[in-house]
Short mmCIF file of C-alpha atoms in Angstrom, two decimals:
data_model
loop_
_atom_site.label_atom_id
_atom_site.label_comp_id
_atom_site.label_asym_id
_atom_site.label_seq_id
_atom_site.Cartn_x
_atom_site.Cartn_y
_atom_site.Cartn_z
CA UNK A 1230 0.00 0.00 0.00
CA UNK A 1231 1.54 3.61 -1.22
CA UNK A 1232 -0.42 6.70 -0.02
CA UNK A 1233 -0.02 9.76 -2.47
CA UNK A 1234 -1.54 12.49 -0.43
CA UNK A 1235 -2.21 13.62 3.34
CA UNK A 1236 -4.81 16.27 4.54
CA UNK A 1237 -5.96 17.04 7.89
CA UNK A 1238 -9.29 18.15 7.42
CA UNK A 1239 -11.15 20.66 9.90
CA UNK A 1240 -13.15 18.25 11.61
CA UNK A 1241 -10.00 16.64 13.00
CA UNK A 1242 -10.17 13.58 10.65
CA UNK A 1243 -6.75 12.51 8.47
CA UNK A 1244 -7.23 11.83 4.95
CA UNK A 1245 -4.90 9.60 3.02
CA UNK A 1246 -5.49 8.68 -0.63
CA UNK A 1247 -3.52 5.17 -1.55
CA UNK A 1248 -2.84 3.06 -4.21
CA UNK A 1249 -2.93 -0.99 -3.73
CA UNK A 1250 -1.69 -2.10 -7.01
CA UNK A 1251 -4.35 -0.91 -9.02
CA UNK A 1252 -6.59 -0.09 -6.59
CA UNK A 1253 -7.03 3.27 -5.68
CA UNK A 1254 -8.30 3.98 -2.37
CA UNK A 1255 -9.24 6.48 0.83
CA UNK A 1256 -8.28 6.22 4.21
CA UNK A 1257 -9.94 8.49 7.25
CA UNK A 1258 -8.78 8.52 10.73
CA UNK A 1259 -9.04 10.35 13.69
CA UNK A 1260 -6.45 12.86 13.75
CA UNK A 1261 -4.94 12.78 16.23
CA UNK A 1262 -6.04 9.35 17.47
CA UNK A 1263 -7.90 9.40 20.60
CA UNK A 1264 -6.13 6.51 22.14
CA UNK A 1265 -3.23 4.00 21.94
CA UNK A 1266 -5.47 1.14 20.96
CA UNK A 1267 -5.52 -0.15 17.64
CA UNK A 1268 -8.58 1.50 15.49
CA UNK A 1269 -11.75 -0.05 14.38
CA UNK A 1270 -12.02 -0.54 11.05
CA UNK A 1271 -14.75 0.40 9.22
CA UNK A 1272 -15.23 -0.66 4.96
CA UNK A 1273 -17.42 1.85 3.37
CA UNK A 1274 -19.22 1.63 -0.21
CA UNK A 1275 -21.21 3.85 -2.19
CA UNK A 1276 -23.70 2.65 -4.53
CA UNK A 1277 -23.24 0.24 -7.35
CA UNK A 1278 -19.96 1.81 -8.70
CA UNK A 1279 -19.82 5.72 -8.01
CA UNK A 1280 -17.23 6.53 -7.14
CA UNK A 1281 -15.28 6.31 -3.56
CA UNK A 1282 -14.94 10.58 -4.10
CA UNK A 1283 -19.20 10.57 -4.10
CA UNK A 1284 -19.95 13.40 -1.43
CA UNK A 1285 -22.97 11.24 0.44
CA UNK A 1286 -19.68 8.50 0.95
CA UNK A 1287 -17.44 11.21 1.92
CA UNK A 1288 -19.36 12.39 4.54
CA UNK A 1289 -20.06 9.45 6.14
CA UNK A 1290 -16.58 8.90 6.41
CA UNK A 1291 -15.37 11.65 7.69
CA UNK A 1292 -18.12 11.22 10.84
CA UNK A 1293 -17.25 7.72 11.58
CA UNK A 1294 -13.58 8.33 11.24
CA UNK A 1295 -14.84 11.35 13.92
CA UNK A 1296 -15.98 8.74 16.57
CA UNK A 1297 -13.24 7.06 16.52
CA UNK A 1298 -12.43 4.83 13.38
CA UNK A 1299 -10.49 3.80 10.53
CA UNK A 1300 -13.06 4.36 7.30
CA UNK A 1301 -11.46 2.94 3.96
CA UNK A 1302 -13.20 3.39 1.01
CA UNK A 1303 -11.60 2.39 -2.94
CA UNK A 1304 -12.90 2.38 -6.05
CA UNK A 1305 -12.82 -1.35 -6.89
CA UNK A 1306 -12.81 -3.02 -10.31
CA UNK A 1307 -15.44 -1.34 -12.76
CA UNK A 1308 -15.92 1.61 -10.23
CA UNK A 1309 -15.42 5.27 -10.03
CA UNK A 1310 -12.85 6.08 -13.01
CA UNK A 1311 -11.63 2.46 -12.83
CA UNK A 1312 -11.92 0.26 -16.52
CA UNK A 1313 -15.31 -0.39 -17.40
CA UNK A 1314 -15.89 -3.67 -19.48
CA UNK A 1315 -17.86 -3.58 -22.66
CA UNK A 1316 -20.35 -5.75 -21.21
CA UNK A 1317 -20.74 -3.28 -18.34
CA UNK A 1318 -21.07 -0.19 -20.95
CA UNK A 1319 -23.70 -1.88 -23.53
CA UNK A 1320 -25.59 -3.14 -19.67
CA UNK A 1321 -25.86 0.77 -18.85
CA UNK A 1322 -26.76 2.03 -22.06
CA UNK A 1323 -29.45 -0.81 -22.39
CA UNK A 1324 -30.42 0.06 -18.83
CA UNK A 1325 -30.70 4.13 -19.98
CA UNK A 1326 -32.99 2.87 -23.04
CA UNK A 1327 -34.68 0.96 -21.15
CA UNK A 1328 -35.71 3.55 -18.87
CA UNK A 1329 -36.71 6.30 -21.19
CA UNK A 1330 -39.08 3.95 -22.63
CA UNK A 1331 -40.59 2.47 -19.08
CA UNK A 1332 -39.53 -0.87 -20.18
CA UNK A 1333 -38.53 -3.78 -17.18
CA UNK A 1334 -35.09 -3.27 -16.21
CA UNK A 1335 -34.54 -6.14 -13.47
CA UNK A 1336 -32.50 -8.45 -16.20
CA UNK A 1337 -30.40 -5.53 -17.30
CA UNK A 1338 -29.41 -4.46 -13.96
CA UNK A 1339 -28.83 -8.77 -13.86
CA UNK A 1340 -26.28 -8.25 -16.62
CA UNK A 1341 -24.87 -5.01 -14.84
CA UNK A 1342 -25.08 -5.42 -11.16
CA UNK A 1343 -24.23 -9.12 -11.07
CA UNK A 1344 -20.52 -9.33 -12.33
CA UNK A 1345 -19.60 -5.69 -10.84
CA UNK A 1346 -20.25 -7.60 -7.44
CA UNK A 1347 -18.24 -10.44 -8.21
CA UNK A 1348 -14.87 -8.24 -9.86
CA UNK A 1349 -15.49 -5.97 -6.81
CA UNK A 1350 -15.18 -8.54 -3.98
CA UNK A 1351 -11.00 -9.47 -4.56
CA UNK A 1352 -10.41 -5.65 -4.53
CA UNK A 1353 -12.39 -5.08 -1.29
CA UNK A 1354 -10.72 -8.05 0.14
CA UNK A 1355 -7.49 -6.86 -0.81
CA UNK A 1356 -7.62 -3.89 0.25
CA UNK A 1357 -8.87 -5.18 4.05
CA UNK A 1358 -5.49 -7.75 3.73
CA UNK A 1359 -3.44 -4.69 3.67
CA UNK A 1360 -5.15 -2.17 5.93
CA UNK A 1361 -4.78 -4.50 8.50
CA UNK A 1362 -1.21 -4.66 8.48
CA UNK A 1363 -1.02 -0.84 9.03
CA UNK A 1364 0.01 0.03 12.70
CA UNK A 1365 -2.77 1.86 14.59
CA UNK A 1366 -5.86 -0.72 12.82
CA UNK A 1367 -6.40 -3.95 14.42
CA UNK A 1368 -10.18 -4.42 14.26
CA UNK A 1369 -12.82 -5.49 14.47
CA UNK A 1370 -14.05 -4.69 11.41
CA UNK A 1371 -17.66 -3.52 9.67
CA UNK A 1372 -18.77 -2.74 6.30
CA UNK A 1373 -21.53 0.55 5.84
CA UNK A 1374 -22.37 1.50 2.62
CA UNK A 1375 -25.05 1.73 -0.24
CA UNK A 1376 -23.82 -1.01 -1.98
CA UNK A 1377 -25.94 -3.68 -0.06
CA UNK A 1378 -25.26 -6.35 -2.70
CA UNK A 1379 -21.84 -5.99 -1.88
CA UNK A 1380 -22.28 -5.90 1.57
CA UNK A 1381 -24.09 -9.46 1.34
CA UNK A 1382 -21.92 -11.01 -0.73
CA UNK A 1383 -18.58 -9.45 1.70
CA UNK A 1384 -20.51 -10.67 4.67
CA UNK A 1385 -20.66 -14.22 3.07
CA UNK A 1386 -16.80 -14.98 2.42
CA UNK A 1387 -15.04 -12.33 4.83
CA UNK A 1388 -15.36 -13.84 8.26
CA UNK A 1389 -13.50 -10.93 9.24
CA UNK A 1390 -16.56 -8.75 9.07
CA UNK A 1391 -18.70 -8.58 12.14
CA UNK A 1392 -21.47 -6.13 11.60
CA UNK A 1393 -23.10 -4.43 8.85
CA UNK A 1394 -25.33 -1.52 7.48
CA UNK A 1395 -27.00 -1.83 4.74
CA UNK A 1396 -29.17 0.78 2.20
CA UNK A 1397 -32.10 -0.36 0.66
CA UNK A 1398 -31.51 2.00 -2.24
CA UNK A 1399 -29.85 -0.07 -5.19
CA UNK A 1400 -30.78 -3.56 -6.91
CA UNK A 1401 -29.67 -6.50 -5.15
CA UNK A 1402 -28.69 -9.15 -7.93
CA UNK A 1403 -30.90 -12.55 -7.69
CA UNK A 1404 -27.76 -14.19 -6.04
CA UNK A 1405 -27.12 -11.98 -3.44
CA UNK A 1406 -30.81 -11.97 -2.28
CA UNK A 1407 -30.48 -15.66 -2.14
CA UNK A 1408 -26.83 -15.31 0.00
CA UNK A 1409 -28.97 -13.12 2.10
CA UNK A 1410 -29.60 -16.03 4.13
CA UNK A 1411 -26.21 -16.86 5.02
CA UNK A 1412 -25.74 -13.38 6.30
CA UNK A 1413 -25.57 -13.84 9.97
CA UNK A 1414 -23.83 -11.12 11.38
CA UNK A 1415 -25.87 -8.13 13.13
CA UNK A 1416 -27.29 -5.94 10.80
CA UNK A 1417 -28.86 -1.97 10.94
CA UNK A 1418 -31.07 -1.96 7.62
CA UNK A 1419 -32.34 1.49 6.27
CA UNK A 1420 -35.18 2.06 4.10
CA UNK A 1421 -36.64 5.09 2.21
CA UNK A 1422 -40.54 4.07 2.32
CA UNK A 1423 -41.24 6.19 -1.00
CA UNK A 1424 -37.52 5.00 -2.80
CA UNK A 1425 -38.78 5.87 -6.02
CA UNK A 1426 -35.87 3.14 -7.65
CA UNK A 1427 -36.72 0.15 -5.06
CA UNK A 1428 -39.58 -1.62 -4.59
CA UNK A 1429 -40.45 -1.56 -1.00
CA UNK A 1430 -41.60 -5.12 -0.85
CA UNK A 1431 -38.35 -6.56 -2.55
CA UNK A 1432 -36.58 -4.15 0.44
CA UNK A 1433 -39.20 -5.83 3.01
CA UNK A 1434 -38.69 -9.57 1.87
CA UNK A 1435 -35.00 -8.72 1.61
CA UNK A 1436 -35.10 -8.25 5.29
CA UNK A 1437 -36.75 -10.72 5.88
CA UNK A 1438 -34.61 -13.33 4.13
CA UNK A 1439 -31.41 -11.91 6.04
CA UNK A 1440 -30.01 -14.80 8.59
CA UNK A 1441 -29.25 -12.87 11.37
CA UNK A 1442 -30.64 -12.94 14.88
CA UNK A 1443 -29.79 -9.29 15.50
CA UNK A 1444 -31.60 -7.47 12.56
CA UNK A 1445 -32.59 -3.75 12.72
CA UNK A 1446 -34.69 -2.44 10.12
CA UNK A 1447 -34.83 1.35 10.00
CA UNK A 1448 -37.90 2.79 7.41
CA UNK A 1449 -38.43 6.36 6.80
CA UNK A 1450 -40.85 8.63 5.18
CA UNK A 1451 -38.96 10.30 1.41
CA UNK A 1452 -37.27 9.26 -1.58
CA UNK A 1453 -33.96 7.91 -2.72
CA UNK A 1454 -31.58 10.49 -1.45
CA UNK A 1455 -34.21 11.89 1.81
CA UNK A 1456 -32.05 9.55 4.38
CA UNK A 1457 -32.71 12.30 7.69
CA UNK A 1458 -29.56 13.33 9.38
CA UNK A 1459 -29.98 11.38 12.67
CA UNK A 1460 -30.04 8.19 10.91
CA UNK A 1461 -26.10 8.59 10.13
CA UNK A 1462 -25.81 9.07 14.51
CA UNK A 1463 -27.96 5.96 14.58
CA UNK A 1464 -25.88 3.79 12.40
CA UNK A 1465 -22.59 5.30 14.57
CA UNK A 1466 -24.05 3.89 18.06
CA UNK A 1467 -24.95 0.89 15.85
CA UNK A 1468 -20.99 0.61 15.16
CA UNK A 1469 -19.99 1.51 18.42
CA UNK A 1470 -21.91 -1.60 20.21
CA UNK A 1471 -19.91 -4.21 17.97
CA UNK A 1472 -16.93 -2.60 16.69
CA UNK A 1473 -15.71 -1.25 20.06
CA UNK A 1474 -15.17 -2.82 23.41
CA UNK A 1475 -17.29 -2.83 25.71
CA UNK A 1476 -16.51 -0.49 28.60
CA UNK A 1477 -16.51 -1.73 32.02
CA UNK A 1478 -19.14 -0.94 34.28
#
């Protein structure tokens, strides 16, 4: 892992930009840390491919690197400015079509959504081989992000991973819905009741099919990008109880 840059930012957070082979990434931390102990680390994702720079991601770092984390965030294979196969590029311009002329889009976002997942995963995983070896990160670790089909399939094959948030804001491939069930690692699950891009029921059911024992679903009134505010101090206490130890009484 090289980093390229270094800013301390006003809100007393660190930011380092890195490369990891090709894998361009973010880190946040507390600046200065607020304690000897090795950091939590926390694996954010935006939606679906934007990129790791999205402002929505950025600020969600920068708060949880606040209370007291590590936040990495990278644009993976077929994300941000990373390659984009030809496949991918005929999927979204099919997808834009599609769209314009209200046509069913489920088995283009199939072809799209599907194989970003899978190219994503050995970047993500990557990246968390490597952070880990930095001094001042030990873990445990989480993943909060958009991307929930990431998340699912991440919470599947990274044992590593011991808590999760997940948005019910982008299409969750057939496969991942059905890996859902294997999830079984506490979850906080936000939903926008009037998501104008997500069936509530397939959000609903979704929850539903999730594994877990300790399963928290969040719904609120708005569209797509209407999230309120305290939601993002909600999912920090959410991080807090399983990322950090407990305190002694």
């Amino acid at each position: 892992m090289h980093f390229t840059s270094e800013q301390r930012l006003e809100d007393g957070v660190l930011e380092r930009e890195f490369t990891l082979g090709e894998i361009p990434g973010t880190l946040w931390t507390p600046e200065p840390p607020g304690s000897a102990a090795p950091l939590p680390l926390v694996l954010m994702a935006h939606n679906n491919g934007l990129p790791k720079a999205d402002p929505r991601l950025v600020a969600r770092a920068r708060y949880t690197a606040a209370r007291g984390y590590a936040v990495a965030g990278i644009d993976a294979a077929g994300c941000g400015d990373r390659p984009r196969t030809a496949a991918a590029e005929q999927a979204r311009a099919d997808l834009r079509r599609a769209m314009r002329a209200g046509e069913p889009v489920d088995e283009i976002f199939e072809s799209l959504i599907g194989p970003m997942v899978e190219n994503a995963v050995p970047d993500w995983r990557t990246t968390l081989d490597a952070l880990l070896e930095l001094p001042g990160i030990g873990g445990p670790v989480g993943y909060s992000g958009g991307w929930t089909a990431l998340g699912i399939r991440l919470a599947v094959v990274e044992p590593r991973i011991v808590a999760a948030g997940f948005f019910a804001g982008g299409y969750v491939p057939r496969a991942q819905r059905e890996e859902a069930r294997q999830v079984t690692i506490p979850l906080l699950f936000l939903l926008q009741w009037d998501d104008e891009g997500n069936p509530r029921q397939r959000a609903l059911d979704l929850f539903d099919a999730f594994g877990s024992e300790e399963k928290t679903l969040h719904a609120n009134l708005g569209g797509h990008t209407g999230t309120p505010w305290f939601e993002l101090e909600d999912g920090g206490r959410f991080l807090d109880r399983h990322l950090k130890p407990a305190r002694p009484v």
